[in-house]
Amino acid sequence: MKLSKFALAALATLTLATFAFAEGQKDAGSAAAPAAVKPIVLRLAETHPVDYPTTKGDMKFAELVKERTGGRIVIEVYPGSQLGQEKAVIEQVQFGAIDFTRVSVSPLAAFVKLFDTLQLPYLYRSEDHMWKVLLGPIGKELFASLEPANFIGIGWFEPGARNFYNSKRPVSKPEDLAGLKIRVQESELMVGLVSAFGAVATPMPYGEVYSGLQTGVIDGAENNWPSYESTSHFEVAKYYTLDEHTRVPEIIIGSKISLQKLSAEDQAIIKQAALDAIPYQRQLWAEREKASEAKVRAGGSIITKIDDKAPWQARMQVLYAKQSNEIQALIKRINEVK
Ligand code: GTR
């Protein structure tokens, strides 16, 4: 086949262009290759079921991290204690086997004693006072105090107030608790608190409380409205007393071992995302508290309201007196937060 001069020139141009295009593609491939980069997948352990406000807060946190890293960092939330009960999970976070967890500061205080301060009875004047403490300089100092124990403080969630409940009798004054076997979180301070009320404290993981109540191993426990409802404890322990002895903040902690593998920018994105998830969780919490109360009342629980908390507070003086100087100093500063 004979080609004209014009056709030959066109063919040469086309060949060169194809070659140049292929080279360009190679360059682009080696420089960025975004599609080929696998995301960093991190795991977060949560004790509550999927529809619970803290779990939804965790998911919001994960969603913000994914969005703000353009999908480079994916946090998978494992609800319903799939990765273990709180104390065991905290240990795994410490060793880097689990990357994050959302827990109550109560079991965390077994690892970093200063956190006992935050779960002292009748410490906060109100929910608002608690949030001022958590989001102010004291909250930041407490986060920093976690680092020597290999944890990184990431964020706080709303915990509501905790109340006593039992299967035996209505409780309207501290003396009514005498002799009742009350489950507490795995926390020395909580053992002291319940003992100071004259009850028999029984530390036990959250997941074992329902059967404990059902079989009579324990007579009662203490928790906020949403936990009392979501666990169905209200079905087996119908006397609920609104003494509001504690507000024990919920916290998200990260594993120092996992997080130090990330860049400083990514660590900052993660911390900011957790803070930005707080208003969402607080909103869900307020709604769930009302819904849980309605469900519990409809389920036939006998609710005892406590108008005068003074006798309850008076019983707690022994617990305050036992605290270290470091904790006493922190209590003083918390009281001064306006
Ligand atoms: C809930 C808290 C859980 C868990 C539980 C318990 O209020 O959200 O993280 O600590 O109490 O009593 O074990």
CSV table of C-alpha atoms and ligand atoms in Angstrom, one decimal:
chain,number,residue,atom,x,y,z
A,1,MET,CA,0.0,0.0,0.0
A,2,LYS,CA,1.3,3.3,-1.1
A,3,LEU,CA,0.8,6.2,1.3
A,4,SER,CA,0.8,9.8,0.3
A,5,LYS,CA,3.3,12.1,2.0
A,6,PHE,CA,0.5,13.7,3.9
A,7,ALA,CA,-0.8,10.4,5.2
A,8,LEU,CA,2.7,9.4,6.3
A,9,ALA,CA,3.2,12.6,8.3
A,10,ALA,CA,-0.2,12.2,9.9
A,11,LEU,CA,0.6,8.6,10.9
A,12,ALA,CA,4.0,9.8,12.4
A,13,THR,CA,2.2,12.5,14.4
A,14,LEU,CA,-0.4,10.0,15.7
A,15,THR,CA,2.3,7.5,16.8
A,16,LEU,CA,4.3,10.2,18.7
A,17,ALA,CA,1.1,11.5,20.3
A,18,THR,CA,0.1,8.0,21.5
A,19,PHE,CA,3.6,7.4,22.9
A,20,ALA,CA,3.6,10.7,24.7
A,21,PHE,CA,0.1,10.0,26.1
A,22,ALA,CA,1.3,6.6,27.4
A,23,GLU,CA,4.3,8.1,29.1
A,24,GLY,CA,2.2,10.8,30.7
A,25,GLN,CA,-0.2,8.1,32.1
A,26,LYS,CA,2.8,6.3,33.6
A,27,ASP,CA,3.9,9.5,35.4
A,28,ALA,CA,0.5,10.3,36.7
A,29,GLY,CA,0.3,6.7,37.9
A,30,SER,CA,3.5,6.7,39.9
A,31,ALA,CA,2.9,10.2,41.4
A,32,ALA,CA,-0.5,10.0,43.0
A,33,ALA,CA,-2.3,6.7,42.3
A,34,PRO,CA,-5.2,7.8,44.6
A,35,ALA,CA,-7.5,4.9,43.7
A,36,ALA,CA,-4.8,2.3,44.7
A,37,VAL,CA,-4.1,3.7,48.2
A,38,LYS,CA,-5.8,1.6,50.8
A,39,PRO,CA,-7.5,3.5,53.7
A,40,ILE,CA,-6.1,3.2,57.2
A,41,VAL,CA,-8.8,1.3,59.1
A,42,LEU,CA,-9.1,1.9,62.9
A,43,ARG,CA,-11.5,0.1,65.3
A,44,LEU,CA,-13.6,1.7,68.0
A,45,ALA,CA,-15.2,-0.4,70.7
A,46,GLU,CA,-18.6,0.6,72.2
A,47,THR,CA,-20.6,-1.2,74.8
A,48,HIS,CA,-24.0,0.1,73.9
A,49,PRO,CA,-26.3,-1.1,71.1
A,50,VAL,CA,-26.4,0.5,67.7
A,51,ASP,CA,-29.3,2.9,68.3
A,52,TYR,CA,-27.9,4.3,71.6
A,53,PRO,CA,-26.9,8.0,71.7
A,54,THR,CA,-23.2,7.3,72.5
A,55,THR,CA,-23.0,4.8,69.6
A,56,LYS,CA,-24.6,7.3,67.3
A,57,GLY,CA,-22.1,9.9,68.5
A,58,ASP,CA,-19.2,7.5,67.8
A,59,MET,CA,-20.6,7.1,64.3
A,60,LYS,CA,-20.8,10.8,63.7
A,61,PHE,CA,-17.2,11.1,64.9
A,62,ALA,CA,-16.2,8.3,62.4
A,63,GLU,CA,-18.2,10.0,59.6
A,64,LEU,CA,-16.4,13.4,60.2
A,65,VAL,CA,-13.0,11.7,60.2
A,66,LYS,CA,-13.7,9.9,56.9
A,67,GLU,CA,-15.0,13.1,55.3
A,68,ARG,CA,-12.2,15.3,56.5
A,69,THR,CA,-9.4,12.9,55.4
A,70,GLY,CA,-11.1,12.3,52.0
A,71,GLY,CA,-11.6,8.6,53.0
A,72,ARG,CA,-7.9,8.0,53.9
A,73,ILE,CA,-8.9,7.2,57.5
A,74,VAL,CA,-11.8,4.9,58.2
A,75,ILE,CA,-13.0,4.3,61.8
A,76,GLU,CA,-15.1,1.2,62.2
A,77,VAL,CA,-17.5,1.3,65.1
A,78,TYR,CA,-18.1,-2.1,66.9
A,79,PRO,CA,-21.2,-1.6,69.1
A,80,GLY,CA,-22.8,-4.0,71.6
A,81,SER,CA,-19.6,-5.0,73.4
A,82,GLN,CA,-18.5,-7.1,70.3
A,83,LEU,CA,-14.9,-6.3,71.2
A,84,GLY,CA,-15.4,-7.0,75.0
A,85,GLN,CA,-16.5,-5.5,78.2
A,86,GLU,CA,-15.2,-2.0,79.2
A,87,LYS,CA,-12.3,-2.9,81.4
A,88,ALA,CA,-10.9,-5.5,79.0
A,89,VAL,CA,-11.4,-3.1,76.1
A,90,ILE,CA,-9.5,-0.3,77.9
A,91,GLU,CA,-6.6,-2.8,78.5
A,92,GLN,CA,-6.5,-3.6,74.8
A,93,VAL,CA,-6.5,0.1,73.9
A,94,GLN,CA,-3.6,0.5,76.2
A,95,PHE,CA,-1.7,-2.2,74.2
A,96,GLY,CA,-2.7,-0.9,70.8
A,97,ALA,CA,-4.9,-4.0,70.0
A,98,ILE,CA,-8.0,-1.7,69.8
A,99,ASP,CA,-7.5,1.8,68.4
A,100,PHE,CA,-10.4,3.7,70.2
A,101,THR,CA,-13.1,3.1,72.7
A,102,ARG,CA,-16.0,5.1,74.1
A,103,VAL,CA,-16.3,4.3,77.8
A,104,SER,CA,-17.5,5.7,81.1
A,105,VAL,CA,-14.7,7.4,83.0
A,106,SER,CA,-15.6,5.1,85.9
A,107,PRO,CA,-13.6,2.0,84.7
A,108,LEU,CA,-10.9,4.3,83.2
A,109,ALA,CA,-10.1,5.6,86.7
A,110,ALA,CA,-8.7,2.2,87.5
A,111,PHE,CA,-6.0,3.0,85.0
A,112,VAL,CA,-5.5,6.8,85.7
A,113,LYS,CA,-6.6,7.6,89.3
A,114,LEU,CA,-7.1,11.3,88.7
A,115,PHE,CA,-10.2,10.4,86.7
A,116,ASP,CA,-11.9,9.4,90.0
A,117,THR,CA,-12.4,13.1,90.5
A,118,LEU,CA,-14.9,13.3,87.6
A,119,GLN,CA,-17.1,10.6,89.1
A,120,LEU,CA,-17.4,11.9,92.6
A,121,PRO,CA,-21.0,12.1,93.9
A,122,TYR,CA,-22.8,15.4,93.7
A,123,LEU,CA,-19.7,17.1,92.2
A,124,TYR,CA,-21.3,19.2,89.5
A,125,ARG,CA,-24.0,21.8,90.2
A,126,SER,CA,-25.6,20.9,86.9
A,127,GLU,CA,-25.1,19.4,83.5
A,128,ASP,CA,-24.0,22.8,82.3
A,129,HIS,CA,-21.3,23.0,85.1
A,130,MET,CA,-20.0,19.6,84.1
A,131,TRP,CA,-19.7,20.6,80.4
A,132,LYS,CA,-17.8,23.8,81.4
A,133,VAL,CA,-15.3,21.6,83.3
A,134,LEU,CA,-14.9,19.1,80.6
A,135,LEU,CA,-14.5,21.6,77.7
A,136,GLY,CA,-12.3,24.0,79.7
A,137,PRO,CA,-8.6,23.8,80.9
A,138,ILE,CA,-9.4,21.0,83.5
A,139,GLY,CA,-10.7,18.8,80.7
A,140,LYS,CA,-7.5,19.4,78.7
A,141,GLU,CA,-5.3,18.7,81.7
A,142,LEU,CA,-7.1,15.4,82.3
A,143,PHE,CA,-6.6,14.4,78.7
A,144,ALA,CA,-2.9,15.1,79.1
A,145,SER,CA,-2.8,13.0,82.3
A,146,LEU,CA,-3.8,10.0,80.2
A,147,GLU,CA,-0.7,10.0,78.0
A,148,PRO,CA,1.8,8.4,80.4
A,149,ALA,CA,-0.7,5.4,80.6
A,150,ASN,CA,-0.6,5.2,76.8
A,151,PHE,CA,-4.0,6.7,76.1
A,152,ILE,CA,-4.9,9.8,74.1
A,153,GLY,CA,-8.0,11.8,75.2
A,154,ILE,CA,-10.2,12.4,72.2
A,155,GLY,CA,-13.6,13.6,73.3
A,156,TRP,CA,-16.4,13.6,75.8
A,157,PHE,CA,-20.1,12.7,75.6
A,158,GLU,CA,-23.1,13.4,77.8
A,159,PRO,CA,-23.8,10.7,80.5
A,160,GLY,CA,-26.9,12.0,82.3
A,161,ALA,CA,-27.4,11.4,86.0
A,162,ARG,CA,-27.1,8.0,87.6
A,163,ASN,CA,-29.8,6.7,90.0
A,164,PHE,CA,-30.2,3.6,92.1
A,165,TYR,CA,-32.7,0.8,91.2
A,166,ASN,CA,-33.5,-2.5,92.8
A,167,SER,CA,-35.9,-5.4,92.7
A,168,LYS,CA,-36.8,-5.4,96.4
A,169,ARG,CA,-38.3,-2.2,97.7
A,170,PRO,CA,-38.9,1.5,97.1
A,171,VAL,CA,-35.9,3.6,98.3
A,172,SER,CA,-36.7,7.1,99.4
A,173,LYS,CA,-33.9,7.8,101.9
A,174,PRO,CA,-30.3,6.6,102.1
A,175,GLU,CA,-31.1,4.2,105.0
A,176,ASP,CA,-33.4,2.2,102.6
A,177,LEU,CA,-30.3,1.1,100.7
A,178,ALA,CA,-28.9,-0.7,103.7
A,179,GLY,CA,-28.0,-4.3,103.0
A,180,LEU,CA,-29.1,-4.3,99.4
A,181,LYS,CA,-26.6,-6.0,97.0
A,182,ILE,CA,-25.9,-3.3,94.4
A,183,ARG,CA,-23.9,-3.9,91.3
A,184,VAL,CA,-21.3,-1.2,90.5
A,185,GLN,CA,-18.9,-0.6,87.6
A,186,GLU,CA,-15.4,-2.0,88.0
A,187,SER,CA,-14.3,1.0,90.0
A,188,GLU,CA,-12.9,1.3,93.5
A,189,LEU,CA,-14.5,4.6,94.0
A,190,MET,CA,-18.0,3.2,93.1
A,191,VAL,CA,-17.4,0.4,95.7
A,192,GLY,CA,-16.7,3.1,98.3
A,193,LEU,CA,-19.7,5.2,97.2
A,194,VAL,CA,-22.2,2.3,97.5
A,195,SER,CA,-20.7,1.1,100.8
A,196,ALA,CA,-21.0,4.6,102.3
A,197,PHE,CA,-24.7,4.3,101.7
A,198,GLY,CA,-24.7,1.0,103.7
A,199,ALA,CA,-25.3,-1.2,100.7
A,200,VAL,CA,-23.2,-4.2,99.6
A,201,ALA,CA,-21.2,-3.2,96.5
A,202,THR,CA,-20.7,-5.8,93.8
A,203,PRO,CA,-18.4,-4.8,90.9
A,204,MET,CA,-19.5,-6.6,87.7
A,205,PRO,CA,-19.2,-6.0,84.0
A,206,TYR,CA,-22.2,-4.2,82.4
A,207,GLY,CA,-23.2,-7.2,80.3
A,208,GLU,CA,-23.7,-9.5,83.3
A,209,VAL,CA,-26.1,-7.2,85.2
A,210,TYR,CA,-29.3,-8.4,83.7
A,211,SER,CA,-28.8,-12.1,84.5
A,212,GLY,CA,-27.4,-11.0,87.9
A,213,LEU,CA,-30.7,-9.2,88.7
A,214,GLN,CA,-32.8,-12.0,87.3
A,215,THR,CA,-31.1,-14.8,89.3
A,216,GLY,CA,-30.9,-12.7,92.5
A,217,VAL,CA,-27.1,-12.6,92.6
A,218,ILE,CA,-27.6,-8.9,93.0
A,219,ASP,CA,-30.6,-6.9,94.2
A,220,GLY,CA,-30.0,-3.8,92.2
A,221,ALA,CA,-27.6,-1.5,90.3
A,222,GLU,CA,-27.5,2.2,89.4
A,223,ASN,CA,-27.6,4.0,86.0
A,224,ASN,CA,-29.1,6.7,84.0
A,225,TRP,CA,-32.6,6.5,82.3
A,226,PRO,CA,-31.3,5.4,78.9
A,227,SER,CA,-29.2,2.6,80.3
A,228,TYR,CA,-31.8,1.4,82.7
A,229,GLU,CA,-34.2,1.2,79.8
A,230,SER,CA,-32.0,-0.1,76.9
A,231,THR,CA,-30.7,-3.0,79.0
A,232,SER,CA,-34.3,-4.0,80.1
A,233,HIS,CA,-33.1,-3.8,83.7
A,234,PHE,CA,-36.3,-2.0,84.4
A,235,GLU,CA,-38.2,-5.2,83.7
A,236,VAL,CA,-36.4,-7.1,86.5
A,237,ALA,CA,-35.7,-4.2,89.0
A,238,LYS,CA,-38.7,-1.9,89.1
A,239,TYR,CA,-37.9,0.4,92.0
A,240,TYR,CA,-36.0,3.5,90.5
A,241,THR,CA,-35.0,6.3,92.8
A,242,LEU,CA,-34.1,9.7,91.3
A,243,ASP,CA,-31.3,10.5,93.8
A,244,GLU,CA,-28.9,11.5,90.9
A,245,HIS,CA,-25.8,10.6,92.9
A,246,THR,CA,-23.3,11.0,90.0
A,247,ARG,CA,-22.8,12.3,86.5
A,248,VAL,CA,-20.0,10.1,85.2
A,249,PRO,CA,-18.7,11.6,81.9
A,250,GLU,CA,-18.5,9.4,78.8
A,251,ILE,CA,-15.1,9.6,77.1
A,252,ILE,CA,-13.6,8.6,73.8
A,253,ILE,CA,-10.0,7.5,74.2
A,254,GLY,CA,-7.5,6.5,71.6
A,255,SER,CA,-4.5,4.2,71.8
A,256,LYS,CA,-1.2,6.1,71.9
A,257,ILE,CA,0.4,3.2,70.1
A,258,SER,CA,-2.0,3.4,67.2
A,259,LEU,CA,-2.3,7.1,67.0
A,260,GLN,CA,1.4,7.9,67.0
A,261,LYS,CA,1.7,6.1,63.7
A,262,LEU,CA,-0.5,8.9,62.1
A,263,SER,CA,0.8,12.3,61.1
A,264,ALA,CA,0.2,15.3,63.5
A,265,GLU,CA,-2.3,16.7,61.0
A,266,ASP,CA,-4.3,13.5,61.0
A,267,GLN,CA,-4.2,13.4,64.8
A,268,ALA,CA,-5.5,16.9,64.9
A,269,ILE,CA,-8.4,16.1,62.4
A,270,ILE,CA,-9.4,13.1,64.7
A,271,LYS,CA,-9.4,15.2,67.8
A,272,GLN,CA,-11.4,18.0,66.2
A,273,ALA,CA,-13.9,15.5,64.7
A,274,ALA,CA,-14.6,14.1,68.2
A,275,LEU,CA,-15.2,17.6,69.6
A,276,ASP,CA,-17.5,18.4,66.7
A,277,ALA,CA,-19.6,15.3,67.3
A,278,ILE,CA,-20.5,16.4,70.9
A,279,PRO,CA,-23.5,18.7,70.1
A,280,TYR,CA,-25.1,15.9,68.0
A,281,GLN,CA,-24.7,13.3,70.8
A,282,ARG,CA,-26.0,15.8,73.4
A,283,GLN,CA,-29.1,16.4,71.3
A,284,LEU,CA,-29.7,12.7,70.9
A,285,TRP,CA,-29.1,12.2,74.6
A,286,ALA,CA,-31.8,14.7,75.6
A,287,GLU,CA,-34.3,13.0,73.3
A,288,ARG,CA,-33.4,9.5,74.5
A,289,GLU,CA,-33.7,10.5,78.2
A,290,LYS,CA,-37.3,11.5,77.6
A,291,ALA,CA,-38.1,8.5,75.5
A,292,SER,CA,-36.5,6.1,78.0
A,293,GLU,CA,-38.3,7.7,80.9
A,294,ALA,CA,-41.7,7.3,79.1
A,295,LYS,CA,-41.0,3.6,78.2
A,296,VAL,CA,-39.9,2.8,81.8
A,297,ARG,CA,-43.0,4.5,83.3
A,298,ALA,CA,-45.2,2.7,80.8
A,299,GLY,CA,-43.5,-0.5,81.8
A,300,GLY,CA,-44.7,-0.1,85.4
A,301,SER,CA,-41.6,0.9,87.2
A,302,ILE,CA,-42.1,2.6,90.6
A,303,ILE,CA,-40.3,5.9,90.5
A,304,THR,CA,-39.3,7.7,93.7
A,305,LYS,CA,-38.4,11.4,93.3
A,306,ILE,CA,-36.0,12.9,95.8
A,307,ASP,CA,-36.7,16.5,96.5
A,308,ASP,CA,-34.1,17.0,99.3
A,309,LYS,CA,-30.7,15.6,98.3
A,310,ALA,CA,-29.0,16.9,101.5
A,311,PRO,CA,-29.1,13.6,103.5
A,312,TRP,CA,-27.7,11.8,100.4
A,313,GLN,CA,-24.9,14.3,100.0
A,314,ALA,CA,-24.1,14.2,103.7
A,315,ARG,CA,-23.4,10.4,103.4
A,316,MET,CA,-20.8,11.1,100.8
A,317,GLN,CA,-18.5,13.2,103.0
A,318,VAL,CA,-16.5,10.1,104.0
A,319,LEU,CA,-15.8,9.4,100.4
A,320,TYR,CA,-14.5,13.0,99.8
A,321,ALA,CA,-12.4,12.8,102.9
A,322,LYS,CA,-10.6,9.7,101.6
A,323,GLN,CA,-9.4,11.4,98.3
A,324,SER,CA,-5.7,12.2,97.7
A,325,ASN,CA,-4.3,15.8,97.9
A,326,GLU,CA,-4.1,15.9,94.1
A,327,ILE,CA,-7.8,15.0,93.8
A,328,GLN,CA,-8.8,17.4,96.6
A,329,ALA,CA,-7.0,20.3,94.7
A,330,LEU,CA,-8.9,19.4,91.5
A,331,ILE,CA,-12.2,19.3,93.3
A,332,LYS,CA,-11.6,22.8,94.6
A,333,ARG,CA,-10.9,24.0,91.1
A,334,ILE,CA,-14.0,22.3,89.7
A,335,ASN,CA,-16.1,24.0,92.4
A,336,GLU,CA,-14.7,27.3,91.3
A,337,VAL,CA,-15.7,26.8,87.6
A,338,LYS,CA,-18.5,29.3,87.0
B,1,GTR,C1,-23.5,3.4,81.2
B,1,GTR,C2,-22.2,3.8,80.4
B,1,GTR,C3,-21.5,2.6,79.9
B,1,GTR,C4,-21.2,1.6,81.1
B,1,GTR,C5,-22.4,1.4,81.9
B,1,GTR,C6,-22.1,0.6,83.2
B,1,GTR,O1,-24.2,4.5,81.6
B,1,GTR,O2,-22.6,4.5,79.3
B,1,GTR,O3,-20.3,3.0,79.3
B,1,GTR,O4,-20.1,2.1,81.9
B,1,GTR,O5,-23.1,2.6,82.3
B,1,GTR,O6,-22.7,0.8,84.2
B,1,GTR,O7,-21.3,-0.3,83.2
